[in-house]
Coordinates of C-alpha atoms in Angstrom, one line a residue:
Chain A
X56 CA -26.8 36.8 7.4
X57 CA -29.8 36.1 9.2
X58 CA -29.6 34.3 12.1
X59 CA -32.3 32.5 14.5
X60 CA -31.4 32.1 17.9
X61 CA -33.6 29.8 20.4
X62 CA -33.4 30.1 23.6
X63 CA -32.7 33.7 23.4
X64 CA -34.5 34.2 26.4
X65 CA -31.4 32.5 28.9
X66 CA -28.3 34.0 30.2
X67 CA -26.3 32.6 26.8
X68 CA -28.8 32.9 24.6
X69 CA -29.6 37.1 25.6
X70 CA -25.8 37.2 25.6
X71 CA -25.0 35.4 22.1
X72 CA -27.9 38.1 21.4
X73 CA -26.3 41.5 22.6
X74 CA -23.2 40.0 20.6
X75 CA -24.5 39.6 17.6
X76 CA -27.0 42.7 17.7
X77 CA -24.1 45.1 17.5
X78 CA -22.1 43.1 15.4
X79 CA -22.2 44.9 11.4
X80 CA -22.3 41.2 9.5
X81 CA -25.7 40.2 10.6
X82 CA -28.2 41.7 8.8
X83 CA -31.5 40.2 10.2
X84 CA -31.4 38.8 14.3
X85 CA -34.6 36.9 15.6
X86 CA -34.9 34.5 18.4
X87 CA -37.6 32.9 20.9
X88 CA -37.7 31.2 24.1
X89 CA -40.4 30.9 26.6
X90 CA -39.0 33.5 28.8
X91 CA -37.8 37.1 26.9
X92 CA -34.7 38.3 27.4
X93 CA -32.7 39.4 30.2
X94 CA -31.4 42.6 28.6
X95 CA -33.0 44.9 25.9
X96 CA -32.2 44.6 22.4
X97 CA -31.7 47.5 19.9
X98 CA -32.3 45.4 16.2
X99 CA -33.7 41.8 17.1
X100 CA -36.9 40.8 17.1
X101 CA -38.2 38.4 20.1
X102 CA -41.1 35.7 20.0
X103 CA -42.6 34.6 23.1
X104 CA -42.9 30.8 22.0
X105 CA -43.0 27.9 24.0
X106 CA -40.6 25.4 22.8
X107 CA -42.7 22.4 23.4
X108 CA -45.6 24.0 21.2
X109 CA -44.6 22.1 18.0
X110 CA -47.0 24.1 16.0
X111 CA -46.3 27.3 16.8
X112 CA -42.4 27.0 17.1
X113 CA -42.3 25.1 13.2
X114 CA -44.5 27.8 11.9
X115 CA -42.1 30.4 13.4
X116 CA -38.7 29.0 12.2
X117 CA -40.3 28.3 8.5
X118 CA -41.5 31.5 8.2
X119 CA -37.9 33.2 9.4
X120 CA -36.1 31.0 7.0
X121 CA -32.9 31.5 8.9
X122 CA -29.6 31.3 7.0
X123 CA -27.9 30.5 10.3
X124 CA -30.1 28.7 13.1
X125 CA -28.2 28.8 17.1
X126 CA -29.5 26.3 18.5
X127 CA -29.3 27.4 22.7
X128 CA -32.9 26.0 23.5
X129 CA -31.3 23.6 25.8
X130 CA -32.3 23.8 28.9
X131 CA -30.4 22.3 32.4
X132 CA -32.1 20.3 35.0
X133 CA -32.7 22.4 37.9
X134 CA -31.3 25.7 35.4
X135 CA -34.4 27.3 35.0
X136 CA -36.4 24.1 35.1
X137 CA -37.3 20.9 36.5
X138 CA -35.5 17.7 35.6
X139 CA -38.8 16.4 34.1
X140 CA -39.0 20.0 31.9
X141 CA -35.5 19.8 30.8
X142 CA -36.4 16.7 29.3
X143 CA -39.4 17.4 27.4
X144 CA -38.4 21.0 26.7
X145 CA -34.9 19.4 25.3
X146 CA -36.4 16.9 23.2
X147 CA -39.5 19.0 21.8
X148 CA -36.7 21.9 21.3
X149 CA -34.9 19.8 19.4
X150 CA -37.2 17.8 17.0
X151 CA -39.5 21.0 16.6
X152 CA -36.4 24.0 15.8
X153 CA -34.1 21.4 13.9
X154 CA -36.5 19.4 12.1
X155 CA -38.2 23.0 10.7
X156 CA -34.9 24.4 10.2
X157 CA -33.4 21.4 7.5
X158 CA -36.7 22.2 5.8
X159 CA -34.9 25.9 4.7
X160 CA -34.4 26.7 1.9
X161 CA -32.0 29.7 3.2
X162 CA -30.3 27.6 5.7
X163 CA -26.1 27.4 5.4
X164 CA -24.9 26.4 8.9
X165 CA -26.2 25.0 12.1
X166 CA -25.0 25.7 15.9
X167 CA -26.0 24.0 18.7
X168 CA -25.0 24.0 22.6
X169 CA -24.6 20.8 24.1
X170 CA -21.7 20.1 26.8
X171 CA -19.2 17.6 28.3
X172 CA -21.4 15.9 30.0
X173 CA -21.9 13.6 26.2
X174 CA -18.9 12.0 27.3
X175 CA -20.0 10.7 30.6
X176 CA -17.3 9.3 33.3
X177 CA -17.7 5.9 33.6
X178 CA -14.7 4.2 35.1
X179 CA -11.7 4.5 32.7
X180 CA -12.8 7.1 30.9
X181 CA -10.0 9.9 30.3
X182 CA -10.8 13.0 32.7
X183 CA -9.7 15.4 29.2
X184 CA -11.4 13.8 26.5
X185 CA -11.1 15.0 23.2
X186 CA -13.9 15.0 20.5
X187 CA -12.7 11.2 19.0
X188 CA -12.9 9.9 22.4
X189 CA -16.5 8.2 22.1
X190 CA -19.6 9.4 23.8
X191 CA -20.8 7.6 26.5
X192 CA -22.9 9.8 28.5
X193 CA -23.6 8.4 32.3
X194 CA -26.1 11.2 33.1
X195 CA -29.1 11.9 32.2
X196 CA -28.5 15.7 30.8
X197 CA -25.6 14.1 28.9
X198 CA -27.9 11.3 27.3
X199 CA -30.2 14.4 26.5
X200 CA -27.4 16.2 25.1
X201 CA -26.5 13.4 22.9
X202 CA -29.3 13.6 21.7
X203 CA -30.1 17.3 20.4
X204 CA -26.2 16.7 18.9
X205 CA -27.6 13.8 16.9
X206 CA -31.0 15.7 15.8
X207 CA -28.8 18.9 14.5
X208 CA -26.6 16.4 12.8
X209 CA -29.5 14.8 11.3
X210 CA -30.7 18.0 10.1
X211 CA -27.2 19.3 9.0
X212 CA -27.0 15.9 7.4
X213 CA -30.8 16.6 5.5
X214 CA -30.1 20.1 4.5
X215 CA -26.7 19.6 3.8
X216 CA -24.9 22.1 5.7
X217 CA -22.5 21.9 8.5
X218 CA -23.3 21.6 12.0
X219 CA -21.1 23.4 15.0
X220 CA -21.9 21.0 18.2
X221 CA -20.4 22.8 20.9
X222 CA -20.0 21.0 23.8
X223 CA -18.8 23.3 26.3
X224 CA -17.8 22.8 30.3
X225 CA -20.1 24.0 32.9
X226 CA -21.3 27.4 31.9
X227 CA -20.7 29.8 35.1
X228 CA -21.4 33.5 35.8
X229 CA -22.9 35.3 38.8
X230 CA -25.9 35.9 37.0
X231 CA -26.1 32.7 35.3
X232 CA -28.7 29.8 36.9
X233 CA -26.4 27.0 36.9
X234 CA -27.1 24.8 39.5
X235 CA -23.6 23.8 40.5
X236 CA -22.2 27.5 40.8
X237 CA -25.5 27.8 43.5
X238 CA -24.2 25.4 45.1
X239 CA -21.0 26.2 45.7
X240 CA -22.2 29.4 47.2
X241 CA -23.8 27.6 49.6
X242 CA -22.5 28.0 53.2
X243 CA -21.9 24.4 53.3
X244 CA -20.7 22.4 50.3
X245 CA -21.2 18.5 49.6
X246 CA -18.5 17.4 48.6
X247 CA -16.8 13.6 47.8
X248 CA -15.1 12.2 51.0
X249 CA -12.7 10.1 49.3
X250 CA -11.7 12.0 46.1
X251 CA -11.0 15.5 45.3
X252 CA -10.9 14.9 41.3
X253 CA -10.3 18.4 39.1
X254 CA -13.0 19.9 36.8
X255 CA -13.1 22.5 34.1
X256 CA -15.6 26.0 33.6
X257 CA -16.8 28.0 30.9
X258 CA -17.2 31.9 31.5
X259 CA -20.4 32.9 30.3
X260 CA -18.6 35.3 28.3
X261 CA -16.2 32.9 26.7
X262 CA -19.1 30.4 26.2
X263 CA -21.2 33.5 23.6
X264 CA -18.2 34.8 22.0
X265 CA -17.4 30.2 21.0
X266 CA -20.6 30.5 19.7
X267 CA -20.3 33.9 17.9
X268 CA -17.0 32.5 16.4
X269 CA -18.8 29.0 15.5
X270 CA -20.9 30.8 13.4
X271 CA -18.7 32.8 11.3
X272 CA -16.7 29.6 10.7
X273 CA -19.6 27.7 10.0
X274 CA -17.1 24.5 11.1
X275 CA -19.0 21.2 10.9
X276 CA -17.3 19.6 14.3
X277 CA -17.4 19.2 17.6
X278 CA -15.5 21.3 19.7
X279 CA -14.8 21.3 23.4
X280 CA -15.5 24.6 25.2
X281 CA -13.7 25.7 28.2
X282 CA -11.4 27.8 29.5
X283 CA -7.7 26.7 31.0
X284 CA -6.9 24.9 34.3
X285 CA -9.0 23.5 36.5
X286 CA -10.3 23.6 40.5
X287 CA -11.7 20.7 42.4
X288 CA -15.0 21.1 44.7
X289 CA -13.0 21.7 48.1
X290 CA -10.5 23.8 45.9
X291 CA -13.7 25.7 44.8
X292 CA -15.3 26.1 48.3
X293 CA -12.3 27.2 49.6
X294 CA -11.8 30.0 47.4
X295 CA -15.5 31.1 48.7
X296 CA -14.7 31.2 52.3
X297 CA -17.5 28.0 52.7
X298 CA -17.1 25.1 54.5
X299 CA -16.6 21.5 52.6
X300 CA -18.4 18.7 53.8
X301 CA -17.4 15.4 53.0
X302 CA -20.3 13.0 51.5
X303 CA -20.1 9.1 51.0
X304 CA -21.7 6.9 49.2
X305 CA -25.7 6.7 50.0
X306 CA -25.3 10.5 51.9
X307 CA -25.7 11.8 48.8
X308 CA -29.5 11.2 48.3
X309 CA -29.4 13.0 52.1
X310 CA -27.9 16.0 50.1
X311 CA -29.4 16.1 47.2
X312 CA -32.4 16.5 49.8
X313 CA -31.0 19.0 51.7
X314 CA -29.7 20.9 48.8
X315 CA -32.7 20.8 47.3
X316 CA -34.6 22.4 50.6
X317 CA -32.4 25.2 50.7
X318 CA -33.1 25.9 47.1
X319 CA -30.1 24.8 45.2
X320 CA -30.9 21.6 43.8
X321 CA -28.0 18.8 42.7
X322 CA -29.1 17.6 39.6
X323 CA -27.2 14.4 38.8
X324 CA -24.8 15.9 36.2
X325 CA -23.6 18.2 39.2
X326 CA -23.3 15.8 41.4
X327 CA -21.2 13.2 39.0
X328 CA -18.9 16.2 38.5
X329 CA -18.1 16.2 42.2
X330 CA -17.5 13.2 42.8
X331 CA -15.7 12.1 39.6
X332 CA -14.3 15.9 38.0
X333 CA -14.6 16.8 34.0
X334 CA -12.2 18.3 32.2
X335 CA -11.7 18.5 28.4
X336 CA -8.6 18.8 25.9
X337 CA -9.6 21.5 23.7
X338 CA -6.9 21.7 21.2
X339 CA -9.2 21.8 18.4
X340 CA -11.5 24.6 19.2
X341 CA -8.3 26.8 20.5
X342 CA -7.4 26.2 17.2
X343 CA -10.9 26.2 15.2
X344 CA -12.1 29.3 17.4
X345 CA -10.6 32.8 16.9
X346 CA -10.8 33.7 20.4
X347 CA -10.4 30.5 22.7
X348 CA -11.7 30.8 26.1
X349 CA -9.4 33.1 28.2
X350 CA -10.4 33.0 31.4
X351 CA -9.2 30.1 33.7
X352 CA -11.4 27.9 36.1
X353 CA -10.0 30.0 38.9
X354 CA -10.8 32.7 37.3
X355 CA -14.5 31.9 37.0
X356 CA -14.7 30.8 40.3
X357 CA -13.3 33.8 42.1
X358 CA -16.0 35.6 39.7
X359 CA -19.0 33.7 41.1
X360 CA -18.2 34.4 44.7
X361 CA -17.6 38.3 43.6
X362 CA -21.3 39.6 42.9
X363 CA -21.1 43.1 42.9
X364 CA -18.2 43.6 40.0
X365 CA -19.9 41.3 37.9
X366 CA -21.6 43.0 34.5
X367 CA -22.6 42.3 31.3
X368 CA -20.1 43.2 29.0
X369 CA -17.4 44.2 30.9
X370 CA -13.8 44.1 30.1
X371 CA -12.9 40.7 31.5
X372 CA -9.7 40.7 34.2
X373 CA -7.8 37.7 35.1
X374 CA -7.8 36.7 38.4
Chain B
X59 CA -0.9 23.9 33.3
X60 CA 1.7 23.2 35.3
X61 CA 4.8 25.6 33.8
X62 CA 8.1 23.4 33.6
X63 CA 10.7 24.7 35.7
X64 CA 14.2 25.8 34.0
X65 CA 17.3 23.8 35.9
X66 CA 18.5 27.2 37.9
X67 CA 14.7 27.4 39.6
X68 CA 14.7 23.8 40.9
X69 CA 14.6 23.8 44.8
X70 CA 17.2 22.7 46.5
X71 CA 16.7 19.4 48.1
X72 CA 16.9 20.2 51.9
X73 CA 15.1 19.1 54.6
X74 CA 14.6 22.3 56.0
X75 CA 13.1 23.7 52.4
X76 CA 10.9 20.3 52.4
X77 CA 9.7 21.3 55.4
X78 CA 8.9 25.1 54.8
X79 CA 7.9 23.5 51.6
X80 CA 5.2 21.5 53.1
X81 CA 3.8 23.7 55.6
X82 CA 3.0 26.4 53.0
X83 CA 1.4 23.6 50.4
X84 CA -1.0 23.0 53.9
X85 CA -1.7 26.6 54.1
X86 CA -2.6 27.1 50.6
X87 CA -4.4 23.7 50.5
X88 CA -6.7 25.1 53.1
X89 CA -6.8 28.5 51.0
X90 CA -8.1 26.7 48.0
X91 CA -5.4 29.1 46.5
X92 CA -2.7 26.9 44.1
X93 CA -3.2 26.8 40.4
X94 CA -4.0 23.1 39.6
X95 CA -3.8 21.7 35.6
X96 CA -6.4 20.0 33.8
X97 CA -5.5 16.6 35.0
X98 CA -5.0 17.7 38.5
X99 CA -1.4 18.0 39.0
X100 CA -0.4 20.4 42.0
X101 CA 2.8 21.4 41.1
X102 CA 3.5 22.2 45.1
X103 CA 2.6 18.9 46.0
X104 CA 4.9 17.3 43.3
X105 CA 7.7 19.3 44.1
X106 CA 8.0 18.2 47.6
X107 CA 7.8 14.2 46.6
X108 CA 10.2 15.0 44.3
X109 CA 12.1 17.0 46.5
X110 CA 11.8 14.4 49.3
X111 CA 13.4 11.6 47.0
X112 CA 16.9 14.3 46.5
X113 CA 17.1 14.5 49.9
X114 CA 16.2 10.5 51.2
X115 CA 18.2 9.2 47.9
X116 CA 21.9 10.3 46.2
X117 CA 20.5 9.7 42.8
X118 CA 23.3 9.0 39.9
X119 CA 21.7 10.5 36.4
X120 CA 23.7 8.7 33.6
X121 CA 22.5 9.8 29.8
X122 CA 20.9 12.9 30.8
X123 CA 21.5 14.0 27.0
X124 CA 19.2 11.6 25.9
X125 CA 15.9 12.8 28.0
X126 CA 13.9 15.6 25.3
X127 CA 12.4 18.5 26.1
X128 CA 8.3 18.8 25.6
X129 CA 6.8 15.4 25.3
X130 CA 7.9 11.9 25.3
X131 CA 7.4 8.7 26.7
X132 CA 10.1 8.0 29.4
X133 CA 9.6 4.0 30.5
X134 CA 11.6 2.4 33.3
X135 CA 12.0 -1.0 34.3
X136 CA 9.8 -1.6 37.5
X137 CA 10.6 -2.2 41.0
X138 CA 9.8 -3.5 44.3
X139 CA 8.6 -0.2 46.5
X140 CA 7.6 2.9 45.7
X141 CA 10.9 5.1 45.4
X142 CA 11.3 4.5 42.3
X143 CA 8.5 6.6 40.8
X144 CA 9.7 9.9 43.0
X145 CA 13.2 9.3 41.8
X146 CA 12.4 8.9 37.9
X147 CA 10.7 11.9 38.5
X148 CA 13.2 13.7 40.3
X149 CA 15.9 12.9 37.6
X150 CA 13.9 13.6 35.1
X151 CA 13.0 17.6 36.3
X152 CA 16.3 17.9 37.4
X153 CA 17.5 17.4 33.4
X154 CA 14.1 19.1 31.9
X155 CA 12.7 21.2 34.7
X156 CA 9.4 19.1 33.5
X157 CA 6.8 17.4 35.8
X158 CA 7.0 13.6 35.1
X159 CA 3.6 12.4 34.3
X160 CA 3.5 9.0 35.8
X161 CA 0.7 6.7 33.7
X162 CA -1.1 3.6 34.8
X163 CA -3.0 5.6 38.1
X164 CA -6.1 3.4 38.6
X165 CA -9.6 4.6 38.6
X166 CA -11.1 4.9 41.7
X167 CA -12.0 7.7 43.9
X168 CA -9.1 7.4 46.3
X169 CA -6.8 8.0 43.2
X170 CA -6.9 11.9 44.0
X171 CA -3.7 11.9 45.9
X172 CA -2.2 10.3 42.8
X173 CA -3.4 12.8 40.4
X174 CA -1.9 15.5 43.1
X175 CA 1.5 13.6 42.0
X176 CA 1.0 14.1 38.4
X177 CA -0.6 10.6 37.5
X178 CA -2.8 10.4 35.0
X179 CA -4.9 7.2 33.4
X180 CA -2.7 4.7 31.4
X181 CA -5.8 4.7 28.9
X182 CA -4.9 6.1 25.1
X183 CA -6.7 8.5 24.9
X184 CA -5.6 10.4 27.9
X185 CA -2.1 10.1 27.4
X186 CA -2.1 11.8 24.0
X187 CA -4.0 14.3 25.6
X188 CA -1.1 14.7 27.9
X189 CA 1.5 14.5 25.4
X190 CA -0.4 17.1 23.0
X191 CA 0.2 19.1 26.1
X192 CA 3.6 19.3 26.1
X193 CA 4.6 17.1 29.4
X194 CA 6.2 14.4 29.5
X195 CA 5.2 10.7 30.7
X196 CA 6.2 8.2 32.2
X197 CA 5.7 4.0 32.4
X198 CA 6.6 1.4 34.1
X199 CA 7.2 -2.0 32.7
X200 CA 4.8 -4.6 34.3
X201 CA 6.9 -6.5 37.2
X202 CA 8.2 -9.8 36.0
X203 CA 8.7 -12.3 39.4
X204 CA 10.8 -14.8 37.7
X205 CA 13.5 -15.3 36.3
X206 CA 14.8 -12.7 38.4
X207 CA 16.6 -9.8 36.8
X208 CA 14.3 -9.9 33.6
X209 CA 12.5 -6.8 32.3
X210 CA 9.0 -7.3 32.5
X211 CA 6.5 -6.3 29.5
X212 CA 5.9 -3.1 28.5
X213 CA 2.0 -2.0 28.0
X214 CA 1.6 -1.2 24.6
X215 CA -1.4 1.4 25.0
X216 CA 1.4 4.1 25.9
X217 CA 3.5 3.0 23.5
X218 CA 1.2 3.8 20.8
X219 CA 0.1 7.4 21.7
X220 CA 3.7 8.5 21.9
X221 CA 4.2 6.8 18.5
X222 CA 1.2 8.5 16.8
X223 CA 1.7 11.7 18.2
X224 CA 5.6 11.3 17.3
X225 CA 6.8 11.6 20.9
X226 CA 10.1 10.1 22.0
X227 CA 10.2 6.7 23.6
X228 CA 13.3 6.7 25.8
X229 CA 14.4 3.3 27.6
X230 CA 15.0 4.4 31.7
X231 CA 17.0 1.6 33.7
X232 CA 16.6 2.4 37.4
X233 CA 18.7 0.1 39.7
X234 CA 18.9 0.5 43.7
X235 CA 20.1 -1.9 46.7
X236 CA 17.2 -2.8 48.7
X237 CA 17.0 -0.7 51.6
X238 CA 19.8 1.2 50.3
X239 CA 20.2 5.2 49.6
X240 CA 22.4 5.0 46.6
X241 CA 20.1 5.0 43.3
X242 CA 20.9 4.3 39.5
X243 CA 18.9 6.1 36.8
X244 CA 20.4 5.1 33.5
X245 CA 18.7 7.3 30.4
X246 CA 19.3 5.1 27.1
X247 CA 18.8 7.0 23.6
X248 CA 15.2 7.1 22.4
X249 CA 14.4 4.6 20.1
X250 CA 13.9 4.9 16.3
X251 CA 10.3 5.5 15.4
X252 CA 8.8 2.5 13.9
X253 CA 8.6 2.1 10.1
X254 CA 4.7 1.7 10.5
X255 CA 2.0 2.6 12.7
X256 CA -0.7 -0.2 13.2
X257 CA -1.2 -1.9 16.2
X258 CA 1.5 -4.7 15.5
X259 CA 4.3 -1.8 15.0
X260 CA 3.0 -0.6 18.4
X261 CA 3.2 -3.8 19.8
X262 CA 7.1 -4.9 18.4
X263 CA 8.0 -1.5 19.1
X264 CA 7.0 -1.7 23.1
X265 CA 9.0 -4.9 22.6
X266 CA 12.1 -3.3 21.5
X267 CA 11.6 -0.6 24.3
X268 CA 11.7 -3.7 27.0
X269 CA 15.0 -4.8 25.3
X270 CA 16.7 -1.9 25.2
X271 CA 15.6 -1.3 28.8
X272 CA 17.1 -4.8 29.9
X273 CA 20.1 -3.9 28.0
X274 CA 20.7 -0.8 30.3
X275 CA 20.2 -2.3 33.5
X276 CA 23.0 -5.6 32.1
X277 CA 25.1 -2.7 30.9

């Protein structure tokens, strides 16, 4: 097997790395992103290669001729970029890795990261959809998400193989730049004044090992990614020993300034989350998957307020 | 998710336990430390409005070998007042040990305290969620003015995720005095699967769920 991996350069993507260096059934590991990666790798092979450089990032994936492509070259607004970045980086990312990758003559199975957010939460909308319920997104990283799920399909649909979109709950670890774990570390939380609706997380550990098991099943679905239970924001800030403060209506552009000022920018996926929760039924991928998320929002939460027994790699405890 | 409780680990309904009940749901509310399922159910919270309708109600459970374990679709006549959603529930964890799943919460942002309570959308696709779950929900007929007496409809929407997912429809009739104490909750078999499932199955089946309902309550 040899497997391309961009965005190798992020937490998942350096982590879906280390997983499948030491693994025995992949013969052949390269990936690229415009920042290396976090932790040395014994056998793959790293390209620094801007995403948005279509020439350079075609001729890369041709030449690897990847029988398995991982698709993590999706980047967050406000992750490791702006929400003007995310966009062209997600887009560019998309059309450039996917559209070289269907051209393969090697190529046997696609899988790409994309999230909840594709579902949106309009009013009326279940809080645990499943994959039929239809996606709506009411974000703008969820519109962008649609969209790299409908490029890989396109490309699974041109090459004819299948295509794993894994749409997976907010991706949290005390290492990992998500904006809404940053802030919920802040000393002071925004948080909705008249709700306190439930919301799901993804372990950054249980999100690599999905997409490790993804691509040995080479499933052509979409799955929903994240682990058991939920927490809700005040739940959440609690936990941390911070202080919730309630937010109506147009306060929230005020805190989307001031969060932005202190250096954890709300991005407007975060903020939808806050005020209107996400959660997911994921029946299928705990059946798909051979090792379903395990640990629980709490779980994840009490992790990202616990820096210094964080690793990578460690045995994972529930909380 | 919320674990169902067997029948011997059922609190007792007392006000004192209510009220020791209630001050420890404060405490951990302020902890941020009870376990909350996906659809925000806080089994603590549930427990004490459940609780609170043993202790305000004597409730009479007829046909408690009727209600099914895991999931189903338990639909009750509806009433003027809101007791009888805490006293469907309360029969109903009383015979299971399960958290009633009330449907038809509305959308909007003060709807959290609902979800507390164990309501979820009456939308399909989040009841079969539920259901695939395990729990059991609940619906109420819509309320029918005149004539008086008369079982109102039953929304269909519910109706059809418990028949795809082959859940049990049982008919509930829940009768009370006004202002009184004394309360009726009549369990009726569950219904017969339809033959078919397309919508117009789903719809004569909700039907026949509304007639066996009004034939509980004229029973």
């Amino acid at each position: 097997m040899r497997v391309l991996i961009s965005g190798m350069g992020g937490e998942h993507g350096t982590r879906v790395a280390q997983m499948l260096d030491a693994s025995d059934w992949v013969d052949e590991l390269i990936g690229f992103d415009l920042d290396p990666p976090r932790s040395r790798l014994r056998r793959a092979t790293f390209h620094l290669v801007d995403p948005t450089d279509r020439v350079r990032t075609a001729a890369l994936v041709r030449s690897v001729d990847a029988t398995h492509v991982i698709h993590l070259g999706v980047y967050e607004p406000w992750s490791r970029s702006t929400p003007a970045e995310a966009e062209a980086r997600n887009a560019a990312s998309a059309l450039h890795v996917l559209g070289a990758a269907a051209e393969g003559r090697s190529l046997r199975a696609i899988v790409v990261r994309s999230g909840l957010e594709v579902y949106g939460r309009s009013r009326g909308t279940p809080l645990c959809p499943d994959e039929t319920v239809p996606t709506r997104p009411t974000s703008s990283f969820g519109r962008q998400l649609l969209a790299v799920e409908e490029a890989a399909l396109q490309a699974g649909t041109a090459a004819e193989v299948p295509v794993a979109r894994l749409r997976f709950a907010s991706v949290i670890g005390a290492h990992v730049p998500n904006p809404l774990g940053r802030v919920l570390r802040l000393n002071v939380v925004p948080v909705s004044a008249f709700a306190d609706p439930p919301f799901t997380l993804c372990h950054i550990e249980d999100a690599s090992m999905a997409v490790v098991a993804a691509l040995r099943a080479e499933v052509h679905a979409a799955l929903n990614i994240a682990g058991p239970g939920a927490v809700t924001p005040i739940q959440a800030t609690r936990m941390g020993g911070r202080v919730p403060l309630p937010v109506a209506g147009p306060a929230w552009v005020l805190a989307k300034a001031i969060t932005q000022l202190v250096g954890s920018p709300l991005p407007g996926h975060a903020i939808e989350l806050l005020r209107r929760g996400r959660g997911a039924d994921t029946s299928l991928a705990d059946e798909v998957l051979v090792r379903p998320p395990m640990l629980s929002a709490r779980s994840v939460v009490h992790q990202l307020f616990d820096w210094e027994s964080v690793r990578h790699g460690l045995a994972r405890a529930e909380a | 998710m919320s674990a169902a409780l067997a029948p011997d680990e059922l609190p007792p309904a007392s006000t004192a336990r209510l009220v020791r009940g209630a001050a420890r749901a404060v405490e951990q509310a302020v902890r941020g430390s009870v376990e909350i399922d996906p659809w925000g159910l806080d089994p603590q919270w549930y427990d004490l409005w459940a609780g609170a309708a043993r202790v305000m109600c004597a409730i009479r459970i007829e046909g408690a070998e009727h209600v099914p374990d895991g999931p189903s679709l338990v639909v009750t006549n509806a009433r003027i007042g809101v007791g009888a959603p805490a006293v469907v529930a309360a029969a109903v964890q009383d015979i299971t040990g399960s958290r009633l799943r009330w449907a038809g919460l509305p959308d909007v942002s003060l709807a959290t305290t609902g979800r507390r309570l164990g309501a979820v959308l009456g939308v399909q696709s989040e009841l079969s969620a539920v259901l695939r779950s395990g729990q059991p929900v609940g619906l109420m007929a819509r309320r029918q003015l005149r004539p008086i007496g008369r079982v109102g409809p039953v929304d269909p929407d519910p109706v059809g995720s418990a028949v795809m997912l082959d859940a049990p429809v049982v008919p509930v009739a829940v009768s009370a005095r006004i202002g009184g104490r004394r309360w009726s909750v009549r369990f009726g078999a569950p219904l017969d699967p339809p033959p078919h499932r397309n919508p117009l199955a789903v719809v004569e089946h909700a039907e026949a769920v509304r007639t066996a309902i009004q034939e509980l309550l004229d029973g």
